[in-house]
N, CA and C atoms as an extended XYZ file, in Angstrom:
519
Properties=species:S:1:pos:R:3:atomname:S:1:resname:S:1:resid:I:1 pbc="F F F"
N        39.851       -1.428      -31.583 N   MET     1
C        39.009       -2.067      -30.597 CA  MET     1
C        38.103       -1.017      -29.949 C   MET     1
N        36.910       -1.429      -29.641 N   ALA     2
C        35.946       -0.517      -29.019 CA  ALA     2
C        36.414       -0.157      -27.609 C   ALA     2
N        36.021        1.031      -27.104 N   PRO     3
C        36.431        1.444      -25.761 CA  PRO     3
C        35.873        0.554      -24.657 C   PRO     3
N        34.843       -0.187      -24.953 N   SER     4
C        34.251       -1.062      -23.953 CA  SER     4
C        33.816       -2.349      -24.633 C   SER     4
N        33.975       -3.440      -23.961 N   LEU     5
C        33.561       -4.734      -24.484 CA  LEU     5
C        32.096       -4.708      -24.886 C   LEU     5
N        31.276       -3.989      -24.145 N   PHE     6
C        29.844       -3.984      -24.371 CA  PHE     6
C        29.431       -3.139      -25.571 C   PHE     6
N        30.273       -2.206      -25.992 N   ASP     7
C        29.895       -1.323      -27.081 CA  ASP     7
C        29.782       -2.061      -28.413 C   ASP     7
N        30.497       -3.178      -28.579 N   ASP     8
C        30.406       -3.960      -29.800 CA  ASP     8
C        29.189       -4.867      -29.826 C   ASP     8
N        28.570       -5.084      -28.711 N   ALA     9
C        27.492       -6.054      -28.614 CA  ALA     9
C        26.100       -5.435      -28.735 C   ALA     9
N        25.990       -4.207      -29.176 N   GLY    10
C        24.684       -3.601      -29.357 CA  GLY    10
C        24.101       -2.975      -28.110 C   GLY    10
N        24.917       -2.711      -27.118 N   TYR    11
C        24.423       -2.114      -25.878 CA  TYR    11
C        24.856       -0.652      -25.792 C   TYR    11
N        24.842        0.017      -26.918 N   GLN    12
C        25.302        1.388      -26.956 CA  GLN    12
C        24.286        2.359      -26.390 C   GLN    12
N        23.094        1.877      -26.052 N   ASP    13
C        22.108        2.741      -25.422 CA  ASP    13
C        22.520        3.067      -23.990 C   ASP    13
N        23.456        2.327      -23.442 N   VAL    14
C        23.958        2.564      -22.098 CA  VAL    14
C        25.438        2.910      -22.247 C   VAL    14
N        25.721        4.165      -22.508 N   ARG    15
C        27.104        4.584      -22.745 CA  ARG    15
C        27.923        4.422      -21.485 C   ARG    15
N        29.144        4.011      -21.650 N   ASN    16
C        30.046        3.814      -20.529 CA  ASN    16
C        30.720        5.142      -20.200 C   ASN    16
N        30.115        5.874      -19.296 N   LEU    17
C        30.638        7.175      -18.903 CA  LEU    17
C        31.462        7.093      -17.630 C   LEU    17
N        31.509        5.925      -17.030 N   GLU    18
C        32.236        5.752      -15.780 CA  GLU    18
C        33.735        5.761      -16.035 C   GLU    18
N        34.426        6.582      -15.293 N   ARG    19
C        35.880        6.629      -15.365 CA  ARG    19
C        36.471        6.474      -13.969 C   ARG    19
N        35.688        5.918      -13.065 N   SER    20
C        36.131        5.775      -11.692 CA  SER    20
C        36.294        4.294      -11.373 C   SER    20
N        36.614        4.036      -10.138 N   SER    21
C        36.748        2.650       -9.701 CA  SER    21
C        35.438        2.132       -9.108 C   SER    21
N        34.332        2.754       -9.436 N   ASN    22
C        33.020        2.365       -8.924 CA  ASN    22
C        32.617        1.029       -9.546 C   ASN    22
N        32.773       -0.028       -8.783 N   MET    23
C        32.461       -1.362       -9.289 CA  MET    23
C        30.959       -1.559       -9.494 C   MET    23
N        30.152       -0.826       -8.748 N   ASP    24
C        28.704       -0.941       -8.940 CA  ASP    24
C        28.315       -0.544      -10.355 C   ASP    24
N        28.997        0.444      -10.919 N   ALA    25
C        28.681        0.886      -12.273 CA  ALA    25
C        28.948       -0.231      -13.273 C   ALA    25
N        30.056       -0.927      -13.107 N   ALA    26
C        30.362       -2.047      -14.000 CA  ALA    26
C        29.344       -3.170      -13.822 C   ALA    26
N        28.997       -3.443      -12.582 N   ASP    27
C        27.987       -4.469      -12.323 CA  ASP    27
C        26.655       -4.086      -12.953 C   ASP    27
N        26.275       -2.825      -12.831 N   ASP    28
C        25.013       -2.362      -13.397 CA  ASP    28
C        24.982       -2.578      -14.908 C   ASP    28
N        26.068       -2.270      -15.575 N   ARG    29
C        26.114       -2.440      -17.028 CA  ARG    29
C        25.994       -3.918      -17.398 C   ARG    29
N        26.626       -4.771      -16.621 N   THR    30
C        26.541       -6.204      -16.892 CA  THR    30
C        25.115       -6.708      -16.648 C   THR    30
N        24.538       -6.302      -15.540 N   LEU    31
C        23.180       -6.735      -15.216 CA  LEU    31
C        22.158       -6.191      -16.209 C   LEU    31
N        22.435       -5.037      -16.790 N   ARG    32
C        21.535       -4.421      -17.772 CA  ARG    32
C        21.323       -5.341      -18.965 C   ARG    32
N        22.380       -6.074      -19.326 N   MET    33
C        22.266       -6.966      -20.479 CA  MET    33
C        21.353       -8.155      -20.186 C   MET    33
N        21.248       -8.554      -18.930 N   ALA    34
C        20.437       -9.718      -18.563 CA  ALA    34
C        18.992       -9.344      -18.268 C   ALA    34
N        18.694       -8.067      -18.232 N   PHE    35
C        17.359       -7.614      -17.856 CA  PHE    35
C        16.544       -7.313      -19.100 C   PHE    35
N        15.281       -7.713      -19.132 N   PRO    36
C        14.445       -7.392      -20.296 CA  PRO    36
C        14.216       -5.880      -20.397 C   PRO    36
N        14.024       -5.409      -21.603 N   ALA    37
C        13.743       -3.987      -21.802 CA  ALA    37
C        12.423       -3.642      -21.117 C   ALA    37
N        12.440       -2.577      -20.342 N   VAL    38
C        11.244       -2.179      -19.599 CA  VAL    38
C        10.483       -1.150      -20.427 C   VAL    38
N         9.246       -1.501      -20.730 N   ASP    39
C         8.364       -0.592      -21.452 CA  ASP    39
C         7.016       -0.555      -20.739 C   ASP    39
N         6.101        0.202      -21.269 N   GLY    40
C         4.791        0.351      -20.652 CA  GLY    40
C         4.059       -0.965      -20.419 C   GLY    40
N         3.969       -1.833      -21.440 N   PRO    41
C         3.265       -3.104      -21.228 CA  PRO    41
C         3.917       -3.996      -20.149 C   PRO    41
N         5.236       -4.016      -20.095 N   LEU    42
C         5.888       -4.822      -19.061 CA  LEU    42
C         5.608       -4.240      -17.680 C   LEU    42
N         5.695       -2.924      -17.557 N   LEU    43
C         5.409       -2.303      -16.266 CA  LEU    43
C         3.947       -2.540      -15.863 C   LEU    43
N         3.038       -2.463      -16.822 N   ASP    44
C         1.629       -2.756      -16.536 CA  ASP    44
C         1.479       -4.184      -16.011 C   ASP    44
N         2.168       -5.133      -16.632 N   ALA    45
C         2.090       -6.532      -16.210 CA  ALA    45
C         2.683       -6.712      -14.811 C   ALA    45
N         3.768       -6.012      -14.523 N   LEU    46
C         4.383       -6.098      -13.191 CA  LEU    46
C         3.451       -5.520      -12.120 C   LEU    46
N         2.785       -4.440      -12.451 N   VAL    47
C         1.823       -3.842      -11.515 CA  VAL    47
C         0.644       -4.792      -11.316 C   VAL    47
N         0.149       -5.393      -12.410 N   ARG    48
C        -0.945       -6.380      -12.283 CA  ARG    48
C        -0.497       -7.551      -11.406 C   ARG    48
N         0.751       -7.995      -11.591 N   TYR    49
C         1.273       -9.087      -10.767 CA  TYR    49
C         1.212       -8.705       -9.288 C   TYR    49
N         1.732       -7.516       -8.962 N   GLN    50
C         1.765       -7.107       -7.556 CA  GLN    50
C         0.358       -6.915       -6.991 C   GLN    50
N        -0.529       -6.348       -7.772 N   GLN    51
C        -1.905       -6.160       -7.306 CA  GLN    51
C        -2.583       -7.502       -7.051 C   GLN    51
N        -2.422       -8.439       -7.979 N   ALA    52
C        -3.026       -9.762       -7.811 CA  ALA    52
C        -2.388      -10.495       -6.637 C   ALA    52
N        -1.083      -10.381       -6.514 N   TYR    53
C        -0.387      -11.029       -5.404 CA  TYR    53
C        -0.930      -10.507       -4.075 C   TYR    53
N        -1.042       -9.203       -3.974 N   LEU    54
C        -1.566       -8.599       -2.750 CA  LEU    54
C        -2.989       -9.057       -2.454 C   LEU    54
N        -3.846       -9.052       -3.456 N   SER    55
C        -5.246       -9.415       -3.202 CA  SER    55
C        -5.364      -10.867       -2.737 C   SER    55
N        -4.576      -11.761       -3.298 N   HIS    56
C        -4.642      -13.168       -2.898 CA  HIS    56
C        -3.916      -13.412       -1.579 C   HIS    56
N        -2.775      -12.763       -1.380 N   ALA    57
C        -1.984      -13.000       -0.163 CA  ALA    57
C        -2.646      -12.396        1.067 C   ALA    57
N        -3.298      -11.252        0.906 N   GLU    58
C        -3.951      -10.610        2.048 CA  GLU    58
C        -5.163      -11.415        2.524 C   GLU    58
N        -5.720      -12.218        1.625 N   ALA    59
C        -6.908      -12.999        1.974 CA  ALA    59
C        -6.561      -14.250        2.785 C   ALA    59
N        -5.333      -14.737        2.676 N   GLY    60
C        -4.960      -15.967        3.365 CA  GLY    60
C        -3.865      -15.741        4.381 C   GLY    60
N        -3.433      -16.848        4.980 N   GLN    61
C        -2.345      -16.776        5.955 CA  GLN    61
C        -1.397      -17.940        5.728 C   GLN    61
N        -0.134      -17.729        6.070 N   GLY    62
C         0.852      -18.785        5.978 CA  GLY    62
C         1.539      -18.848        4.632 C   GLY    62
N         2.510      -19.736        4.550 N   THR    63
C         3.305      -19.855        3.327 CA  THR    63
C         2.497      -20.422        2.169 C   THR    63
N         1.508      -21.264        2.457 N   ASP    64
C         0.668      -21.792        1.382 CA  ASP    64
C        -0.100      -20.665        0.691 C   ASP    64
N        -0.575      -19.720        1.466 N   ALA    65
C        -1.311      -18.586        0.893 CA  ALA    65
C        -0.394      -17.750        0.006 C   ALA    65
N         0.861      -17.562        0.433 N   LEU    66
C         1.808      -16.785       -0.369 CA  LEU    66
C         2.153      -17.525       -1.663 C   LEU    66
N         2.288      -18.819       -1.578 N   SER    67
C         2.571      -19.625       -2.765 CA  SER    67
C         1.408      -19.565       -3.750 C   SER    67
N         0.208      -19.713       -3.252 N   ARG    68
C        -0.973      -19.608       -4.116 CA  ARG    68
C        -1.082      -18.199       -4.707 C   ARG    68
N        -0.787      -17.198       -3.904 N   ALA    69
C        -0.850      -15.811       -4.392 CA  ALA    69
C         0.128      -15.600       -5.542 C   ALA    69
N         1.316      -16.173       -5.419 N   HIS    70
C         2.320      -16.053       -6.485 CA  HIS    70
C         1.806      -16.707       -7.768 C   HIS    70
N         1.263      -17.903       -7.637 N   THR    71
C         0.749      -18.617       -8.810 CA  THR    71
C        -0.393      -17.851       -9.462 C   THR    71
N        -1.322      -17.363       -8.663 N   GLU    72
C        -2.460      -16.602       -9.196 CA  GLU    72
C        -1.998      -15.291       -9.833 C   GLU    72
N        -1.010      -14.671       -9.231 N   ALA    73
C        -0.504      -13.403       -9.764 CA  ALA    73
C         0.190      -13.610      -11.107 C   ALA    73
N         0.904      -14.720      -11.255 N   LEU    74
C         1.534      -15.025      -12.545 CA  LEU    74
C         0.476      -15.175      -13.632 C   LEU    74
N        -0.593      -15.883      -13.306 N   VAL    75
C        -1.678      -16.071      -14.272 CA  VAL    75
C        -2.319      -14.723      -14.613 C   VAL    75
N        -2.613      -13.921      -13.604 N   ALA    76
C        -3.281      -12.628      -13.825 CA  ALA    76
C        -2.418      -11.665      -14.638 C   ALA    76
N        -1.117      -11.727      -14.443 N   SER    77
C        -0.230      -10.779      -15.117 CA  SER    77
C         0.239      -11.261      -16.482 C   SER    77
N         0.212      -12.575      -16.695 N   GLY    78
C         0.725      -13.120      -17.950 CA  GLY    78
C         2.240      -13.196      -17.987 C   GLY    78
N         2.883      -13.016      -16.841 N   LEU    79
C         4.341      -13.064      -16.771 CA  LEU    79
C         4.815      -14.472      -16.437 C   LEU    79
N         6.053      -14.768      -16.849 N   ASP    80
C         6.663      -15.998      -16.368 CA  ASP    80
C         7.355      -15.676      -15.048 C   ASP    80
N         7.729      -16.698      -14.319 N   SER    81
C         8.277      -16.522      -12.980 CA  SER    81
C         9.567      -15.692      -12.985 C   SER    81
N        10.433      -15.925      -13.956 N   LYS    82
C        11.714      -15.199      -14.023 CA  LYS    82
C        11.490      -13.708      -14.249 C   LYS    82
N        10.629      -13.373      -15.191 N   THR    83
C        10.361      -11.959      -15.482 CA  THR    83
C         9.697      -11.278      -14.288 C   THR    83
N         8.779      -11.987      -13.625 N   ALA    84
C         8.128      -11.421      -12.450 CA  ALA    84
C         9.143      -11.153      -11.350 C   ALA    84
N        10.080      -12.067      -11.161 N   GLU    85
C        11.087      -11.895      -10.112 CA  GLU    85
C        12.058      -10.765      -10.467 C   GLU    85
N        12.510      -10.725      -11.710 N   GLN    86
C        13.400       -9.637      -12.132 CA  GLN    86
C        12.693       -8.285      -12.024 C   GLN    86
N        11.455       -8.238      -12.482 N   GLY    87
C        10.689       -6.994      -12.408 CA  GLY    87
C        10.431       -6.587      -10.973 C   GLY    87
N        10.155       -7.570      -10.120 N   GLY    88
C         9.954       -7.277       -8.703 CA  GLY    88
C        11.196       -6.684       -8.067 C   GLY    88
N        12.357       -7.197       -8.456 N   ALA    89
C        13.622       -6.654       -7.934 CA  ALA    89
C        13.803       -5.205       -8.368 C   ALA    89
N        13.460       -4.922       -9.620 N   MET    90
C        13.567       -3.550      -10.116 CA  MET    90
C        12.612       -2.639       -9.345 C   MET    90
N        11.374       -3.088       -9.164 N   LEU    91
C        10.392       -2.267       -8.456 CA  LEU    91
C        10.794       -2.043       -7.007 C   LEU    91
N        11.370       -3.070       -6.359 N   ARG    92
C        11.837       -2.905       -4.977 CA  ARG    92
C        12.989       -1.908       -4.906 C   ARG    92
N        13.924       -2.006       -5.856 N   ALA    93
C        15.064       -1.082       -5.857 CA  ALA    93
C        14.588        0.361       -6.031 C   ALA    93
N        13.710        0.572       -6.995 N   PHE    94
C        13.201        1.919       -7.249 CA  PHE    94
C        12.341        2.410       -6.091 C   PHE    94
N        11.371        1.603       -5.713 N   SER    95
C        10.408        2.036       -4.704 CA  SER    95
C        11.041        2.207       -3.334 C   SER    95
N        12.008        1.379       -3.009 N   GLY    96
C        12.698        1.535       -1.731 CA  GLY    96
C        13.418        2.874       -1.645 C   GLY    96
N        14.103        3.229       -2.719 N   ARG    97
C        14.794        4.539       -2.761 CA  ARG    97
C        13.803        5.681       -2.686 C   ARG    97
N        12.743        5.583       -3.473 N   ARG    98
C        11.771        6.683       -3.524 CA  ARG    98
C        10.986        6.796       -2.216 C   ARG    98
N        10.690        5.663       -1.592 N   HIS    99
C         9.997        5.691       -0.306 CA  HIS    99
C        10.844        6.428        0.734 C   HIS    99
N        12.122        6.122        0.753 N   THR   100
C        13.030        6.806        1.683 CA  THR   100
C        13.089        8.293        1.373 C   THR   100
N        13.169        8.643        0.091 N   ALA   101
C        13.216       10.060       -0.294 CA  ALA   101
C        11.935       10.782        0.128 C   ALA   101
N        10.793       10.163       -0.060 N   TRP   102
C         9.531       10.786        0.335 CA  TRP   102
C         9.486       10.994        1.840 C   TRP   102
N         9.950       10.013        2.597 N   ARG   103
C         9.946       10.156        4.062 CA  ARG   103
C        10.890       11.269        4.504 C   ARG   103
N        12.034       11.400        3.834 N   LEU   104
C        12.959       12.476        4.171 CA  LEU   104
C        12.354       13.838        3.839 C   LEU   104
N        11.685       13.937        2.698 N   GLN   105
C        11.027       15.194        2.338 CA  GLN   105
C         9.935       15.540        3.340 C   GLN   105
N         9.208       14.548        3.801 N   ASP   106
C         8.180       14.762        4.809 CA  ASP   106
C         8.810       15.276        6.106 C   ASP   106
N         9.921       14.689        6.490 N   LYS   107
C        10.618       15.127        7.707 CA  LYS   107
C        11.099       16.576        7.559 C   LYS   107
N        11.582       16.937        6.381 N   LEU   108
C        11.987       18.336        6.147 CA  LEU   108
C        10.802       19.290        6.294 C   LEU   108
N         9.652       18.889        5.772 N   ARG   109
C         8.451       19.730        5.910 CA  ARG   109
C         8.074       19.904        7.385 C   ARG   109
N         8.221       18.859        8.168 N   GLN   110
C         7.902       18.934        9.592 CA  GLN   110
C         8.846       19.884       10.330 C   GLN   110
N        10.067       20.017        9.837 N   LEU   111
C        11.066       20.862       10.502 CA  LEU   111
C        11.056       22.306       10.014 C   LEU   111
N        10.149       22.657        9.093 N   GLU   112
C        10.141       23.998        8.505 CA  GLU   112
C        10.078       25.111        9.536 C   GLU   112
N         9.249       25.003       10.520 N   GLY   113
C         9.083       26.079       11.491 CA  GLY   113
C        10.102       26.045       12.620 C   GLY   113
N        10.817       24.968       12.766 N   ASP   114
C        11.779       24.845       13.862 CA  ASP   114
C        13.006       25.724       13.609 C   ASP   114
N        13.484       26.324       14.681 N   THR   115
C        14.694       27.137       14.597 CA  THR   115
C        15.702       26.612       15.613 C   THR   115
N        16.884       27.104       15.478 N   GLY   116
C        17.923       26.706       16.417 CA  GLY   116
C        18.969       25.830       15.763 C   GLY   116
N        20.106       25.701       16.417 N   PRO   117
C        21.226       24.943       15.831 CA  PRO   117
C        20.915       23.458       15.650 C   PRO   117
N        20.173       22.877       16.551 N   ARG   118
C        19.841       21.444       16.445 CA  ARG   118
C        18.965       21.192       15.217 C   ARG   118
N        17.975       22.051       14.999 N   ALA   119
C        17.083       21.910       13.844 CA  ALA   119
C        17.854       22.146       12.544 C   ALA   119
N        18.751       23.123       12.537 N   ASP   120
C        19.561       23.394       11.346 CA  ASP   120
C        20.465       22.203       11.019 C   ASP   120
N        21.064       21.637       12.052 N   GLU   121
C        21.933       20.473       11.850 CA  GLU   121
C        21.138       19.291       11.296 C   GLU   121
N        19.959       19.077       11.840 N   LEU   122
C        19.113       17.983       11.393 CA  LEU   122
C        18.671       18.191        9.945 C   LEU   122
N        18.293       19.419        9.598 N   ARG   123
C        17.902       19.715        8.220 CA  ARG   123
C        19.062       19.462        7.262 C   ARG   123
N        20.264       19.844        7.663 N   THR   124
C        21.444       19.630        6.823 CA  THR   124
C        21.671       18.136        6.595 C   THR   124
N        21.581       17.351        7.661 N   ARG   125
C        21.778       15.904        7.527 CA  ARG   125
C        20.701       15.267        6.651 C   ARG   125
N        19.475       15.725        6.808 N   ILE   126
C        18.375       15.186        6.000 CA  ILE   126
C        18.584       15.542        4.531 C   ILE   126
N        18.979       16.780        4.250 N   ARG   127
C        19.219       17.189        2.858 CA  ARG   127
C        20.354       16.388        2.229 C   ARG   127
N        21.404       16.114        3.011 N   GLU   128
C        22.510       15.304        2.501 CA  GLU   128
C        22.035       13.895        2.159 C   GLU   128
N        21.246       13.317        3.040 N   GLU   129
C        20.726       11.962        2.786 CA  GLU   129
C        19.755       11.968        1.613 C   GLU   129
N        18.959       13.003        1.489 N   LEU   130
C        18.039       13.124        0.363 CA  LEU   130
C        18.818       13.195       -0.955 C   LEU   130
N        19.915       13.930       -0.960 N   THR   131
C        20.767       14.008       -2.149 CA  THR   131
C        21.320       12.626       -2.498 C   THR   131
N        21.739       11.871       -1.500 N   LYS   132
C        22.239       10.506       -1.738 CA  LYS   132
C        21.154        9.627       -2.339 C   LYS   132
N        19.941        9.745       -1.821 N   GLN   133
C        18.834        8.938       -2.338 CA  GLN   133
C        18.509        9.311       -3.783 C   GLN   133
N        18.569       10.598       -4.092 N   GLU   134
C        18.309       11.034       -5.469 CA  GLU   134
C        19.388       10.509       -6.411 C   GLU   134
N        20.658       10.573       -5.973 N   ARG   135
C        21.756       10.031       -6.788 CA  ARG   135
C        21.589        8.534       -7.005 C   ARG   135
N        21.226        7.825       -5.953 N   ALA   136
C        21.039        6.375       -6.053 CA  ALA   136
C        19.872        6.037       -6.983 C   ALA   136
N        18.835        6.860       -6.955 N   THR   137
C        17.710        6.642       -7.873 CA  THR   137
C        18.170        6.852       -9.307 C   THR   137
N        18.900        7.918       -9.551 N   GLU   138
C        19.396        8.193      -10.904 CA  GLU   138
C        20.346        7.096      -11.384 C   GLU   138
N        21.093        6.495      -10.464 N   ALA   139
C        22.023        5.424      -10.833 CA  ALA   139
C        21.279        4.185      -11.331 C   ALA   139
N        20.009        4.060      -10.983 N   LEU   140
C        19.224        2.924      -11.473 CA  LEU   140
C        19.097        2.950      -13.000 C   LEU   140
N        19.285        4.108      -13.601 N   ALA   141
C        19.231        4.207      -15.062 CA  ALA   141
C        20.340        3.389      -15.716 C   ALA   141
N        21.476        3.243      -15.029 N   ARG   142
C        22.556        2.406      -15.581 CA  ARG   142
C        22.121        0.952      -15.657 C   ARG   142
N        21.377        0.515      -14.667 N   ARG   143
C        20.984       -0.896      -14.608 CA  ARG   143
C        19.756       -1.193      -15.454 C   ARG   143
N        18.795       -0.279      -15.472 N   TYR   144
C        17.530       -0.569      -16.138 CA  TYR   144
C        17.280        0.282      -17.378 C   TYR   144
N        18.068        1.319      -17.583 N   GLY   145
C        17.899        2.207      -18.721 CA  GLY   145
C        17.192        3.497      -18.329 C   GLY   145
N        17.546        4.563      -19.020 N   ALA   146
C        16.965        5.879      -18.721 CA  ALA   146
C        15.464        5.900      -18.998 C   ALA   146
N        15.036        5.224      -20.077 N   ASP   147
C        13.602        5.191      -20.398 CA  ASP   147
C        12.826        4.461      -19.308 C   ASP   147
N        13.402        3.381      -18.800 N   ALA   148
C        12.735        2.629      -17.733 CA  ALA   148
C        12.599        3.482      -16.478 C   ALA   148
N        13.668        4.209      -16.145 N   LEU   149
C        13.611        5.065      -14.963 CA  LEU   149
C        12.559        6.158      -15.128 C   LEU   149
N        12.488        6.748      -16.312 N   ALA   150
C        11.467        7.777      -16.570 CA  ALA   150
C        10.063        7.182      -16.444 C   ALA   150
N         9.880        5.969      -16.929 N   LEU   151
C         8.579        5.297      -16.821 CA  LEU   151
C         8.232        5.021      -15.363 C   LEU   151
N         9.201        4.561      -14.590 N   LEU   152
C         8.969        4.311      -13.166 CA  LEU   152
C         8.618        5.603      -12.441 C   LEU   152
N         9.338        6.668      -12.744 N   ARG   153
C         9.064        7.961      -12.096 CA  ARG   153
C         7.665        8.467      -12.447 C   ARG   153
N         7.212        8.182      -13.658 N   SER   154
C         5.881        8.657      -14.063 CA  SER   154
C         4.763        7.966      -13.286 C   SER   154
N         5.066        6.801      -12.710 N   ARG   155
C         4.052        6.059      -11.949 CA  ARG   155
C         4.461        5.902      -10.488 C   ARG   155
N         5.301        6.811      -10.033 N   GLU   156
C         5.870        6.722       -8.685 CA  GLU   156
C         4.832        6.575       -7.572 C   GLU   156
N         3.802        7.405       -7.493 N   PRO   157
C         2.847        7.253       -6.374 CA  PRO   157
C         2.193        5.865       -6.333 C   PRO   157
N         1.803        5.364       -7.486 N   GLU   158
C         1.181        4.040       -7.553 CA  GLU   158
C         2.168        2.950       -7.120 C   GLU   158
N         3.399        3.040       -7.590 N   LEU   159
C         4.408        2.039       -7.238 CA  LEU   159
C         4.759        2.095       -5.750 C   LEU   159
N         4.803        3.298       -5.192 N   LEU   160
C         5.094        3.422       -3.763 CA  LEU   160
C         3.970        2.853       -2.908 C   LEU   160
N         2.737        3.036       -3.350 N   ASP   161
C         1.624        2.454       -2.619 CA  ASP   161
C         1.719        0.928       -2.611 C   ASP   161
N         1.985        0.338       -3.776 N   LEU   162
C         2.145       -1.115       -3.851 CA  LEU   162
C         3.320       -1.581       -2.996 C   LEU   162
N         4.411       -0.855       -3.049 N   HIS   163
C         5.613       -1.203       -2.274 CA  HIS   163
C         5.302       -1.191       -0.777 C   HIS   163
N         4.613       -0.169       -0.341 N   THR   164
C         4.266       -0.058        1.078 CA  THR   164
C         3.365       -1.206        1.506 C   THR   164
N         2.371       -1.500        0.693 N   ARG   165
C         1.453       -2.588        1.029 CA  ARG   165
C         2.153       -3.941        1.038 C   ARG   165
N         3.019       -4.177        0.043 N   LEU   166
C         3.760       -5.440       -0.007 CA  LEU   166
C         4.712       -5.589        1.180 C   LEU   166
N         5.392       -4.502        1.507 N   THR   167
C         6.315       -4.529        2.648 CA  THR   167
C         5.559       -4.836        3.929 C   THR   167
N         4.423       -4.187        4.093 N   ARG   168
C         3.601       -4.411        5.296 CA  ARG   168
C         3.134       -5.873        5.349 C   ARG   168
N         2.695       -6.392        4.219 N   LEU   169
C         2.208       -7.772        4.166 CA  LEU   169
C         3.325       -8.770        4.486 C   LEU   169
N         4.475       -8.578        3.865 N   LEU   170
C         5.558       -9.553        4.015 CA  LEU   170
C         6.319       -9.411        5.320 C   LEU   170
N         6.159       -8.297        6.000 N   SER   171
C         6.873       -8.127        7.267 CA  SER   171
C         6.025       -8.440        8.493 C   SER   171
N         4.749       -8.688        8.259 N   ARG   172
C         3.925       -9.087        9.403 CA  ARG   172
C         4.281      -10.533        9.742 C   ARG   172
N         4.769      -10.827       10.779 N   GLY   173
C         5.272      -12.163       11.033 CA  GLY   173
C         4.324      -13.060       11.590 C   GLY   173
């Protein structure tokens, strides 16, 4: 018998290296099977979806405007609703982690000239949190694949800009 149920089903691109009780790792492997393979054309379509959604949603107000923006964005991107939603979840997971990491790095740069025990303590806490964010970003490879993570990282600034704009749009009440 194979060491993992998933190894017989053709999912050997995601090796089961987990030997801990980390349930998130098992969940990630399961969710990986339900997620479409992320490649350049899919990422391009997801970016087109978000760009179109933003352009239509920013022009209107209310839930009707958001609904129309979603419909127009689906047409512009060529995605179906399920793929757009799954891709959006992936982009939010990645961009949320990276946005936090960028803000922490910015805070570290601001503290460069500061001295004293309080500044040292703050830098230590920020570095620890930055390490956690980097680990969490790397863990996304279990859910979406190492190639997908590399592709997301290659377009990080663009994705973070879209994430920031979408967050700002959807949080304005």
